[in-house]
PDB file of C-alpha atoms in Angstrom:
ATOM      1  CA  MET A  21     114.228 138.692 127.119  1.00 78.00           C
ATOM      2  CA  SER A  22     116.133 136.404 129.455  1.00 91.00           C
ATOM      3  CA  ARG A  23     117.415 132.982 128.471  1.00 90.00           C
ATOM      4  CA  VAL A  24     114.915 131.265 130.779  1.00 87.00           C
ATOM      5  CA  ALA A  25     112.025 133.225 129.272  1.00 87.00           C
ATOM      6  CA  ARG A  26     113.147 132.338 125.720  1.00 90.00           C
ATOM      7  CA  ILE A  27     113.350 128.656 126.628  1.00 89.00           C
ATOM      8  CA  ALA A  28     109.914 128.779 128.262  1.00 88.00           C
ATOM      9  CA  ARG A  29     108.474 130.503 125.208  1.00 93.00           C
ATOM     10  CA  GLY A  30     110.061 127.922 122.901  1.00 92.00           C
ATOM     11  CA  ARG A  31     108.697 125.057 124.978  1.00 93.00           C
ATOM     12  CA  ALA A  32     105.233 126.610 124.973  1.00 94.00           C
ATOM     13  CA  LEU A  33     105.370 126.979 121.185  1.00 95.00           C
ATOM     14  CA  LEU A  34     106.568 123.390 120.754  1.00 96.00           C
ATOM     15  CA  ALA A  35     103.751 122.136 123.006  1.00 95.00           C
ATOM     16  CA  GLN A  36     101.222 124.037 120.880  1.00 96.00           C
ATOM     17  CA  LEU A  37     102.690 122.567 117.687  1.00 97.00           C
ATOM     18  CA  VAL A  38     102.531 119.034 119.097  1.00 97.00           C
ATOM     19  CA  TRP A  39      98.925 119.527 120.183  1.00 97.00           C
ATOM     20  CA  THR A  40      97.948 121.012 116.814  1.00 98.00           C
ATOM     21  CA  ALA A  41      99.579 118.123 114.947  1.00 98.00           C
ATOM     22  CA  VAL A  42      97.777 115.439 116.954  1.00 98.00           C
ATOM     23  CA  VAL A  43      94.446 117.236 116.596  1.00 98.00           C
ATOM     24  CA  VAL A  44      94.917 117.293 112.812  1.00 98.00           C
ATOM     25  CA  VAL A  45      95.800 113.570 112.754  1.00 98.00           C
ATOM     26  CA  ALA A  46      92.826 112.724 114.991  1.00 98.00           C
ATOM     27  CA  ALA A  47      90.549 114.781 112.738  1.00 98.00           C
ATOM     28  CA  VAL A  48      91.809 112.905 109.660  1.00 98.00           C
ATOM     29  CA  LEU A  49      91.065 109.563 111.342  1.00 97.00           C
ATOM     30  CA  ALA A  50      87.607 110.720 112.422  1.00 97.00           C
ATOM     31  CA  LEU A  51      86.828 112.151 108.985  1.00 97.00           C
ATOM     32  CA  GLY A  52      88.030 108.946 107.332  1.00 96.00           C
ATOM     33  CA  ALA A  53      85.732 106.895 109.550  1.00 96.00           C
ATOM     34  CA  LEU A  54      82.843 109.219 108.741  1.00 96.00           C
ATOM     35  CA  LEU A  55      83.492 108.941 105.003  1.00 97.00           C
ATOM     36  CA  VAL A  56      83.462 105.141 105.240  1.00 95.00           C
ATOM     37  CA  ALA A  57      80.277 105.239 107.337  1.00 95.00           C
ATOM     38  CA  ILE A  58      78.364 107.425 104.888  1.00 95.00           C
ATOM     39  CA  GLY A  59      79.575 105.365 101.944  1.00 94.00           C
ATOM     40  CA  ALA A  60      81.484 108.158 100.227  1.00 93.00           C
ATOM     41  CA  ASN A  61      82.775 107.321  96.757  1.00 94.00           C
ATOM     42  CA  PRO A  62      86.380 106.074  97.215  1.00 93.00           C
ATOM     43  CA  ASP A  63      87.108 106.973  93.575  1.00 95.00           C
ATOM     44  CA  ASN A  64      86.661 110.653  94.428  1.00 96.00           C
ATOM     45  CA  THR A  65      90.081 112.312  94.680  1.00 97.00           C
ATOM     46  CA  LEU A  66      89.396 114.127  97.953  1.00 97.00           C
ATOM     47  CA  VAL A  67      87.829 111.067  99.584  1.00 97.00           C
ATOM     48  CA  ARG A  68      90.769 108.927  98.417  1.00 97.00           C
ATOM     49  CA  LEU A  69      93.204 111.496  99.884  1.00 97.00           C
ATOM     50  CA  VAL A  70      91.497 111.451 103.286  1.00 97.00           C
ATOM     51  CA  LEU A  71      91.296 107.643 103.335  1.00 96.00           C
ATOM     52  CA  ASP A  72      94.967 107.332 102.348  1.00 95.00           C
ATOM     53  CA  LEU A  73      95.987 109.798 105.064  1.00 96.00           C
ATOM     54  CA  ALA A  74      93.884 107.931 107.618  1.00 96.00           C
ATOM     55  CA  ASN A  75      95.440 104.627 106.552  1.00 92.00           C
ATOM     56  CA  ALA A  76      98.892 106.144 107.067  1.00 94.00           C
ATOM     57  CA  ALA A  77      97.940 107.698 110.411  1.00 92.00           C
ATOM     58  CA  ASP A  78      96.532 104.488 111.887  1.00 90.00           C
ATOM     59  CA  LEU A  79     100.094 103.089 112.209  1.00 86.00           C
ATOM     60  CA  GLY A  80      98.779  99.587 111.572  1.00 82.00           C
ATOM     61  CA  VAL A  81      97.608  99.345 115.171  1.00 85.00           C
ATOM     62  CA  PHE A  82      94.270 101.007 114.491  1.00 86.00           C
ATOM     63  CA  SER A  83      93.932  99.692 110.929  1.00 84.00           C
ATOM     64  CA  ARG A  84      90.398  99.242 109.682  1.00 85.00           C
ATOM     65  CA  THR A  85      91.421  96.016 107.917  1.00 83.00           C
ATOM     66  CA  ASN A  86      93.562  94.491 110.680  1.00 83.00           C
ATOM     67  CA  GLY A  87      93.098  96.629 113.764  1.00 82.00           C
ATOM     68  CA  ILE A  88      92.470  96.113 117.444  1.00 83.00           C
ATOM     69  CA  ARG A  89      88.958  94.768 116.863  1.00 87.00           C
ATOM     70  CA  GLN A  90      87.595  93.219 113.702  1.00 82.00           C
ATOM     71  CA  PHE A  91      83.884  92.911 113.066  1.00 78.00           C
ATOM     72  CA  GLY A  92      82.232  90.478 110.700  1.00 84.00           C
ATOM     73  CA  GLY A  93      78.928  90.302 108.934  1.00 87.00           C
ATOM     74  CA  GLU A  94      76.824  93.106 107.615  1.00 89.00           C
ATOM     75  CA  ASN A  95      78.458  96.553 107.566  1.00 87.00           C
ATOM     76  CA  ALA A  96      81.739  95.124 108.880  1.00 84.00           C
ATOM     77  CA  ASP A  97      83.776  97.744 106.985  1.00 88.00           C
ATOM     78  CA  VAL A  98      81.821 100.572 108.581  1.00 91.00           C
ATOM     79  CA  LYS A  99      82.066  99.068 112.065  1.00 93.00           C
ATOM     80  CA  ASN A 100      85.798  98.430 111.657  1.00 92.00           C
ATOM     81  CA  ALA A 101      86.445 101.988 110.484  1.00 92.00           C
ATOM     82  CA  LEU A 102      84.332 103.592 113.203  1.00 92.00           C
ATOM     83  CA  PHE A 103      85.780 101.459 115.989  1.00 94.00           C
ATOM     84  CA  ASN A 104      89.448 101.299 115.014  1.00 95.00           C
ATOM     85  CA  TRP A 105      89.885 104.775 113.562  1.00 95.00           C
ATOM     86  CA  GLY A 106      87.717 106.265 116.312  1.00 95.00           C
ATOM     87  CA  LEU A 107      89.847 104.567 118.942  1.00 95.00           C
ATOM     88  CA  GLY A 108      92.957 105.734 117.096  1.00 95.00           C
ATOM     89  CA  ALA A 109      91.723 109.330 117.127  1.00 97.00           C
ATOM     90  CA  ILE A 110      91.094 109.139 120.873  1.00 97.00           C
ATOM     91  CA  ALA A 111      94.524 107.583 121.461  1.00 96.00           C
ATOM     92  CA  TYR A 112      96.228 110.348 119.467  1.00 97.00           C
ATOM     93  CA  LEU A 113      94.406 113.010 121.484  1.00 98.00           C
ATOM     94  CA  VAL A 114      95.290 111.424 124.839  1.00 98.00           C
ATOM     95  CA  VAL A 115      98.956 110.849 123.987  1.00 97.00           C
ATOM     96  CA  GLY A 116      99.217 114.276 122.364  1.00 97.00           C
ATOM     97  CA  ARG A 117      97.749 115.982 125.400  1.00 97.00           C
ATOM     98  CA  VAL A 118     100.179 114.188 127.711  1.00 97.00           C
ATOM     99  CA  LEU A 119     103.131 115.093 125.470  1.00 96.00           C
ATOM    100  CA  ALA A 120     102.039 118.717 125.211  1.00 96.00           C
ATOM    101  CA  ARG A 121     101.733 118.901 128.995  1.00 95.00           C
ATOM    102  CA  LEU A 122     105.197 117.376 129.466  1.00 95.00           C
ATOM    103  CA  ILE A 123     106.762 119.758 126.956  1.00 94.00           C
ATOM    104  CA  SER A 124     105.076 122.957 128.088  1.00 91.00           C
ATOM    105  CA  PRO A 125     106.810 124.949 130.797  1.00 86.00           C
ATOM    106  CA  GLY A 126     105.438 124.511 134.287  1.00 75.00           C
ATOM    107  CA  LYS A 127     103.578 127.267 136.032  1.00 61.00           C
ATOM    108  CA  SER A 128     105.560 128.941 138.771  1.00 46.00           C
TER     109      SER A 128
END
């Protein structure tokens, strides 16, 4: 295998890893929002794990307690989680797709 082919293969693998990572993070954010929306028991170990991971993945920008948009009134927690974590999941997917495209070798 030539040097150019090895580099292209490595870049393709790296692009796949980046895409896989952002899909996992986006899925955690979406699942966290869903768990908040259905009122899952936050004392449950698995629910707590997902919510903690989503809190870490939101980077503070998409925080459900201090995010891009804050709702008030009835069901504010649910609205905040769905809006901010949903927007965060979309942002991760868009940025991840762009990064994966930039990393992957071009077609010749």
